[in-house]
Coordinates of C-alpha atoms and ligand atoms in Angstrom, one line a residue:
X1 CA -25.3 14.9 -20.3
X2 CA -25.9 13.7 -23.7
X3 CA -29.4 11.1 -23.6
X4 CA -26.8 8.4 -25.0
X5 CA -24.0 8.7 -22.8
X6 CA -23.0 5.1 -21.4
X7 CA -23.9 5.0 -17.6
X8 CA -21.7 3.2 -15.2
X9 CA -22.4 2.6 -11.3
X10 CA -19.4 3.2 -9.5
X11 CA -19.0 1.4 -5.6
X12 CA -15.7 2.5 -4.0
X13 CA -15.7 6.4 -5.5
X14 CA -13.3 7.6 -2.9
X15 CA -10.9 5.0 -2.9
X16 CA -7.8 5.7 -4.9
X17 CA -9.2 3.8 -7.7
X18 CA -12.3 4.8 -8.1
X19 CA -11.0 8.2 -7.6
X20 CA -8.9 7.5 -11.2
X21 CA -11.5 5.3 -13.0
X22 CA -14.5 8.5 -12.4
X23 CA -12.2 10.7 -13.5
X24 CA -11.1 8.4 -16.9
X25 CA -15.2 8.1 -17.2
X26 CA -15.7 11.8 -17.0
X27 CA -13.2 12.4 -19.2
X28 CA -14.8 9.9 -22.1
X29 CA -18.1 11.3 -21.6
X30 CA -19.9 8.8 -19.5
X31 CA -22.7 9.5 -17.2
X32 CA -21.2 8.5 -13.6
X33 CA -23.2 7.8 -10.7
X34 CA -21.1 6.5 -7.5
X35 CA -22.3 5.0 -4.1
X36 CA -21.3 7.0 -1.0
X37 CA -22.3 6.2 2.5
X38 CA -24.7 7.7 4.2
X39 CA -22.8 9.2 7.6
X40 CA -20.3 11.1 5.3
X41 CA -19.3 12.3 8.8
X42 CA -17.9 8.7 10.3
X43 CA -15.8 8.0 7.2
X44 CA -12.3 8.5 7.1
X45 CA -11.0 11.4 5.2
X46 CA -9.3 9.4 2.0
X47 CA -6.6 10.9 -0.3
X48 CA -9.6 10.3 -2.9
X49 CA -12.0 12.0 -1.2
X50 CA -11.9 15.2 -2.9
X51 CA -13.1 13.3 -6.3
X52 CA -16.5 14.2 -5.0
X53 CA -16.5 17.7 -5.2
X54 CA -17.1 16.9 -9.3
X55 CA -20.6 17.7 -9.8
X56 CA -20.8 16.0 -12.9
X57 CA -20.7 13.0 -10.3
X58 CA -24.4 12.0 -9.1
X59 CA -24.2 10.6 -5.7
X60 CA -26.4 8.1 -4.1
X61 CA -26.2 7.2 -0.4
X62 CA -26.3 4.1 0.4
X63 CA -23.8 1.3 2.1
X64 CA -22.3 -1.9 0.9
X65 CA -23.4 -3.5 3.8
X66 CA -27.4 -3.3 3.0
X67 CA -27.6 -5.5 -0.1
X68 CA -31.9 -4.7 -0.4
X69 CA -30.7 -1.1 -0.5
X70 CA -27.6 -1.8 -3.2
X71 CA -30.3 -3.8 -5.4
X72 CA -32.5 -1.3 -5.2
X73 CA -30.1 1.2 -6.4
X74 CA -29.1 -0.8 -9.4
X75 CA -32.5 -1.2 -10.5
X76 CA -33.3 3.0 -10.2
X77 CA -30.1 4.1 -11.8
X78 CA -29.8 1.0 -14.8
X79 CA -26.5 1.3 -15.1
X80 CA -25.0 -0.1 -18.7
X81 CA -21.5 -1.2 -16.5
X82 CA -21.5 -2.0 -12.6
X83 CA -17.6 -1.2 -11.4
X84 CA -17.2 -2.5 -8.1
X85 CA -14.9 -1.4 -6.4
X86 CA -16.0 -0.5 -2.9
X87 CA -15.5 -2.7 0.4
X88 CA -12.6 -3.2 2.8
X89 CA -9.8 -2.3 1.2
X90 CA -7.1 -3.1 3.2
X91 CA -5.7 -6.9 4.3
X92 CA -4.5 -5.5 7.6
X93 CA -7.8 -3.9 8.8
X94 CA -9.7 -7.6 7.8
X95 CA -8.0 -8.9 10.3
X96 CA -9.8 -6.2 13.1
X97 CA -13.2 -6.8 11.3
X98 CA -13.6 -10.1 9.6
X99 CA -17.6 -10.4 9.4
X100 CA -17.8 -6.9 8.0
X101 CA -15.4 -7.7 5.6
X102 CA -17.3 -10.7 4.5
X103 CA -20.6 -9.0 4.3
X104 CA -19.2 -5.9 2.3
X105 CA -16.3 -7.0 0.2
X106 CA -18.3 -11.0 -0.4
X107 CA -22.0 -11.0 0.1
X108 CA -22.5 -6.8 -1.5
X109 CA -21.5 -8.0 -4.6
X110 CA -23.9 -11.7 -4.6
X111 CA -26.7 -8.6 -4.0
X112 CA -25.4 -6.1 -7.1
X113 CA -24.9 -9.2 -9.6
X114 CA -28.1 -10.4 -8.5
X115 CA -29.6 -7.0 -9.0
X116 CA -27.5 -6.5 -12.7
X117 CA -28.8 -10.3 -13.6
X118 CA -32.4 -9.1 -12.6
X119 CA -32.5 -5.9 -14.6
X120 CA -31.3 -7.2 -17.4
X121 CA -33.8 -10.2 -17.3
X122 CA -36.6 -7.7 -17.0
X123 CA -35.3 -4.8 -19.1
X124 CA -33.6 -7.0 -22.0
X125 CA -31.0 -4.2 -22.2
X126 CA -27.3 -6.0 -21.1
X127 CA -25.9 -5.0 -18.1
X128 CA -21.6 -5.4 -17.9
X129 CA -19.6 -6.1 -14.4
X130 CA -16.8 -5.7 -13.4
X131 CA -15.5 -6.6 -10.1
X132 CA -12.1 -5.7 -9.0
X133 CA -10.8 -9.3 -7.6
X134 CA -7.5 -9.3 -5.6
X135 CA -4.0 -11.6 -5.6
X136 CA -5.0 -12.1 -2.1
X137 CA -7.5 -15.0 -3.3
X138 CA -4.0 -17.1 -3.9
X139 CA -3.2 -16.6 -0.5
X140 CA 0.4 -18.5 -0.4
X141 CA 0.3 -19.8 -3.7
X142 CA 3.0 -22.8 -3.6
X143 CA 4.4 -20.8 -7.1
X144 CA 5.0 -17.7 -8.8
X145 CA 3.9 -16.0 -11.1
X146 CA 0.1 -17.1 -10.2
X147 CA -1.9 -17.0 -13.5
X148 CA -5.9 -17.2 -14.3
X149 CA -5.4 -21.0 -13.6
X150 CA -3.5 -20.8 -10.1
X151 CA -5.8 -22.5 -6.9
X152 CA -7.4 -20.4 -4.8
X153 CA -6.2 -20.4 -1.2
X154 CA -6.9 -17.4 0.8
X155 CA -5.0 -17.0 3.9
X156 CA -6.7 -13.8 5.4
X157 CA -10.3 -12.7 6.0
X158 CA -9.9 -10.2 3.2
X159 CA -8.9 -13.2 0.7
X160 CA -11.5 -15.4 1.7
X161 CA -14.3 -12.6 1.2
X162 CA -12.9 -12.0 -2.2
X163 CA -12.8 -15.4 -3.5
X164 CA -16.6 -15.4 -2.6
X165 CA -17.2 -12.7 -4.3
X166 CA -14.8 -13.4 -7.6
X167 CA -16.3 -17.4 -7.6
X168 CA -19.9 -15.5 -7.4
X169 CA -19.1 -13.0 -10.5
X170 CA -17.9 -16.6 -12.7
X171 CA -21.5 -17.8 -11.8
X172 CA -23.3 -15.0 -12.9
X173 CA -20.9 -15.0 -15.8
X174 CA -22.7 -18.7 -16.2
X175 CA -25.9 -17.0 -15.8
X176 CA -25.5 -14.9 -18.6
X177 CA -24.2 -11.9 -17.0
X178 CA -21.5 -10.2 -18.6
X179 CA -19.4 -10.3 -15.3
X180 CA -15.6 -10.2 -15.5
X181 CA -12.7 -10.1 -12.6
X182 CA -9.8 -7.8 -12.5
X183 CA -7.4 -9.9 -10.3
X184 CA -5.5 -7.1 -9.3
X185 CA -1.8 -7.1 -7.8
X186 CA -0.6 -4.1 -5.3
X187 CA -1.2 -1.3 -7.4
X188 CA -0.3 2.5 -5.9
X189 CA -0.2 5.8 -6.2
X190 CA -0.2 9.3 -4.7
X191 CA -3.8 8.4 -3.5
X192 CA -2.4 5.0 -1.7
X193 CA -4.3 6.0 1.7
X194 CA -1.4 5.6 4.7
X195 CA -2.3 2.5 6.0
X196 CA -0.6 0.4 3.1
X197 CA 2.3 -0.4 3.3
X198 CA 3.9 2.0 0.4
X199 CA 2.0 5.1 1.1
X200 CA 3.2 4.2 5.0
X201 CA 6.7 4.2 3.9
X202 CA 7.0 7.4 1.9
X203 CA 5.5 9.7 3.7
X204 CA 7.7 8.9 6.8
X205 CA 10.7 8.8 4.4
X206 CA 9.8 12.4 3.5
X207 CA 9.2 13.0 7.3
X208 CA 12.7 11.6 8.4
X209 CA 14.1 13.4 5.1
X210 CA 12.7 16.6 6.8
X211 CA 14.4 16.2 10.2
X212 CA 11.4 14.5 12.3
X213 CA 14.2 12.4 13.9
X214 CA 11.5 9.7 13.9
X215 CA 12.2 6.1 12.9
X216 CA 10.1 3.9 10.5
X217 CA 8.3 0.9 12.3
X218 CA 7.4 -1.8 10.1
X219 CA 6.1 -5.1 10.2
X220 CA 7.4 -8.0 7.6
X221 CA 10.0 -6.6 5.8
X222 CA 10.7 -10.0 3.5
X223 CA 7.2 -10.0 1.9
X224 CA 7.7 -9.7 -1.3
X225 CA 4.8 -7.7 -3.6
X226 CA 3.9 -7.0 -7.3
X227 CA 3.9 -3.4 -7.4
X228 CA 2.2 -1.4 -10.0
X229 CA 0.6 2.0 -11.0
X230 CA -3.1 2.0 -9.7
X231 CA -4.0 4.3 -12.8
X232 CA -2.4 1.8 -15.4
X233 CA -4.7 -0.7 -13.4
X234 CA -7.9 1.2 -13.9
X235 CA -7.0 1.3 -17.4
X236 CA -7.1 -2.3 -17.3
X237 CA -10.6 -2.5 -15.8
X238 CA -12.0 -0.1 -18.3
X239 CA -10.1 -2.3 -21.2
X240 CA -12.4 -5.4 -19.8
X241 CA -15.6 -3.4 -19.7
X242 CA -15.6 -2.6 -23.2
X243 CA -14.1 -6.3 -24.4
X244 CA -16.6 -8.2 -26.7
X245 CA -16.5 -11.2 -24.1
X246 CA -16.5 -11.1 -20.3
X247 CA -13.8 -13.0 -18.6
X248 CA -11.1 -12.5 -15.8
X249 CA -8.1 -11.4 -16.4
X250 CA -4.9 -11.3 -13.7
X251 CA -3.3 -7.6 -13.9
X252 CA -0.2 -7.3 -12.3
X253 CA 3.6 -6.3 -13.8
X254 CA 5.2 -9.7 -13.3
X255 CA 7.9 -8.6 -11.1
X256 CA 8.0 -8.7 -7.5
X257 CA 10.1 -6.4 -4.8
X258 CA 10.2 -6.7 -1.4
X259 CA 9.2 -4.4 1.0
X260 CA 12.6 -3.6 2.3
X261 CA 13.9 -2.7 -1.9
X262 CA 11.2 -0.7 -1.4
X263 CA 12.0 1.3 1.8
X264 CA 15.4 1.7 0.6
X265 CA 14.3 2.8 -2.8
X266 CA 12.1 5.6 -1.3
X267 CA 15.5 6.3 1.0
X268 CA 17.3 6.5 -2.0
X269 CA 14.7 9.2 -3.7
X270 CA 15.5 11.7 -0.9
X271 CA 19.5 10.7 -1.0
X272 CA 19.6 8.6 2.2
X273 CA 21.4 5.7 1.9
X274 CA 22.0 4.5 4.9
X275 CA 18.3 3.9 5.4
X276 CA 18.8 0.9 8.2
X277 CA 19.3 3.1 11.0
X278 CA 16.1 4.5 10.3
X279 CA 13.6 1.2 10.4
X280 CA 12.8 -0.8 13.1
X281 CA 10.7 -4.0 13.1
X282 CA 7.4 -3.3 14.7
X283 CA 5.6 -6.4 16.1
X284 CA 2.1 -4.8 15.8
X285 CA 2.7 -4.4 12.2
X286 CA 3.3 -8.9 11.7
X287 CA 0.4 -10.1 10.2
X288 CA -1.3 -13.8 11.7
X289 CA -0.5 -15.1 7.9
X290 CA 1.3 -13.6 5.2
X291 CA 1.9 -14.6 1.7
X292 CA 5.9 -14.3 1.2
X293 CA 5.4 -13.8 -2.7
X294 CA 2.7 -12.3 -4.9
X295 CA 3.7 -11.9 -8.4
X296 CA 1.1 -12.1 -11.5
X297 CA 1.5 -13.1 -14.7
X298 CA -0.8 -11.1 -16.9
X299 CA -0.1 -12.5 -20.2
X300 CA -4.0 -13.1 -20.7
X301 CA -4.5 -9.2 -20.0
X302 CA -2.0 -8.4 -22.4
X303 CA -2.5 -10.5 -25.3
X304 CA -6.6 -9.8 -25.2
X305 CA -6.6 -6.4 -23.9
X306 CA -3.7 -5.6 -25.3
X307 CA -3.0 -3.7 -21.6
X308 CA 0.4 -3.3 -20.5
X309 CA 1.7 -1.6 -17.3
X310 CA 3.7 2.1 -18.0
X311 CA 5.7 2.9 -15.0
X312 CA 8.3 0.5 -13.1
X313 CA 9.1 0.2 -9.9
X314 CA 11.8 2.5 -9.0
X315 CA 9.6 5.4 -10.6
X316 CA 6.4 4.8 -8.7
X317 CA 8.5 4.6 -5.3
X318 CA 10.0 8.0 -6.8
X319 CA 6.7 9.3 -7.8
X320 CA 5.2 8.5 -4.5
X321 CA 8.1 9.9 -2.4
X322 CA 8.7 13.4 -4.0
X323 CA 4.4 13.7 -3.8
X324 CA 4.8 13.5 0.1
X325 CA 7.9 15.7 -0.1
X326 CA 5.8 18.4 -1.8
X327 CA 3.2 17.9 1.0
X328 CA 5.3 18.3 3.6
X329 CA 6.7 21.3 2.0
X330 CA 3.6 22.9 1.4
X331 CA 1.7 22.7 4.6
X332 CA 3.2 20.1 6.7
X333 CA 0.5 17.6 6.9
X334 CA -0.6 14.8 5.5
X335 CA -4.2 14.1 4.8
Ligands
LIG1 P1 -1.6 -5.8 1.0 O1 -0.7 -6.7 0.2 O2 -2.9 -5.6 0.3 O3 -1.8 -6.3 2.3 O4 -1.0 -4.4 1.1 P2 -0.1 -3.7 2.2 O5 0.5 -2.5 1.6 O6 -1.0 -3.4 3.4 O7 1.0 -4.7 2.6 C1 2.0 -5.2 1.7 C2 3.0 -6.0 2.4 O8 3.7 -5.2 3.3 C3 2.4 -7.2 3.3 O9 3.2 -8.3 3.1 C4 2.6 -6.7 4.7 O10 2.8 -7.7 5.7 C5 3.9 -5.9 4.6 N1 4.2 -4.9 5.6 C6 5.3 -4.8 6.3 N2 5.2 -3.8 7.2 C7 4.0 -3.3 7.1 C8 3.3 -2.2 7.7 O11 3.8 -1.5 8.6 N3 2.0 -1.9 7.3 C9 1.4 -2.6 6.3 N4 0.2 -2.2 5.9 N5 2.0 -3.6 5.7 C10 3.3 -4.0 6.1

């Protein structure tokens, strides 16, 4: 690794974003240490996972829910951008585990842009931040699209732990820390892990399309999301750690689908059409609150990043769909 290299601190390595963003990193040359908990054992195996087989990656054990340890960390390593991306990543399992939620997705990153804040004081060299925010800090916004300027109301434990955390990074912003927020719709991929909603759907599509007889049980099937690509959203991040000015930035594709276009669009990639006699609503699957509409409007993004999302809708359900296929096909299993 060349002495110069720009060094970034990645939380979240495993995840299916900051699977993409190491490898986007690696690729430009950057020097990329990641945190990865310490009982490798008790995590769940993540479509992501395998990113850490990369030796260029240096790993540091640690956990988002010991902030003296994450401080710590940021002070040995001196990272030149802090992407955080780590915590609980799904809405659903917030609801099982609220107060972990709020101490790894909200107070972690009070203690890493405390740390970055610190370091720099000391040190004099900058430190960047980037925190990847969610749409869920709108909760039920009364309109759509949400932009930069739309009131935060979260409506699930999830939400409310992000809004701590994205009001936190606008402080430290204050500060003098160059802290930004990526307030990211949905955004999927092949490395969706098959709890969400998309990554659920597809790879019991491809099940059903291979004769499982099974049917799909779902929960809200009005719900309409803002679907993007995940790696078209990591683009987005990296855009806003090397913009001149810190700031946040909504990223999202401005059009919404719900999730029953969806199930019939990932139908539709295996040529079933009549995809109704294969769903059935699923009561365990209803959320206690559910925003009907999430769409963004990421004019902002686009006119100072110049970002732009690449693939539509139809061809990420497609994308996402014939990936499971080939799963299935080669070794009929999912990870
Ligand atoms: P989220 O928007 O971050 O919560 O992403 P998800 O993929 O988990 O959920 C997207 C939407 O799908 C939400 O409105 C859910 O209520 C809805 N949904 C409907 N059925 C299901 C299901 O079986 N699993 C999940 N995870 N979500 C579901």
């Amino acid at each position: 690794m060349p002495e110069n290299s720009p060094r970034a601190f990645v939380t979240g390595i495993t995840g299916q974003d900051g699977s993409y963003l190491s490898e986007q990193l690696l690729g430009a040359g950057w020097d990329v240490h990641a945190l990865v908990r310490r009982e490798q054992g008790s995590e769940p195996a993540t479509p992501a996972a395998p990113v850490l087989l990369d030796q260029r990656i240096r790993q540091h054990r640690g956990d988002l829910a010991d902030p003296s340890q994450l401080a710590a960390l940021i002070q040995d390593i001196q990272p030149g951008v802090v992407f955080n991306l780590g915590g609980i990543s799904s809405v659903a399992r917030s609801w099982e585990e609220p107060a972990l939620t709020a101490q790894v997705s909200g107070v972690a990153v009070t203690a890493m842009l405390e740390a970055a804040w610190r370091f720099q004081e000391n040190s004099g060299k900058p430190v960047k931040f980037v925190q990847a925010s969610s749409a869920e800090i709108f909760g039920s916004a009364t309109h759509s699209p949400q932009t930069e300027e739309t009131a935060i109301r979260p409506v699930s434990p999830y939400g409310a732990a992000k809004a701590y955390a994205h009001s936190m990074v606008d402080i430290y912003r204050e500060r003098g820390l160059a802290a930004s927020s990526a307030i990211l719709y949905n955004h999927e991929s092949p490395r969706r892990p098959l709890d969400f909603v998309t990554r659920k759907i597809t790879s019991q599509v491809a099940a059903i399309a291979a004769g499982s007889g099974e049917r799909l049980g779902l929960g809200n099937l009005e719900a309409r999301r803002d679907w993007g690509w995940a790696p078209d959203f990591v683009d987005a991040m990296l855009r806003m750690a090397a913009a001149e000015t810190a700031d946040d930035y909504i990223i999202a594709t401005g059009t919404a689908h719900s999730v029953s276009d969806f199930v019939a669009a990932s139908f539709a990639a295996v040529g079933i059409e009549d995809w109704e006699e294969h769903v059935f609503i699923d009561q365990r699957f209803v959320r206690p609150a559910d925003a009907s509409e999430m769409r963004g409007d990421a004019s902002k993004a686009r006119r100072q990043l110049g970002w732009e999302p690449t693939v539509e809708f139809k061809e990420i359900v497609a994308r996402m769909t014939r990936h499971d296929v080939s799963l299935l096909e080669k070794d009929g299993l999912h990870e």
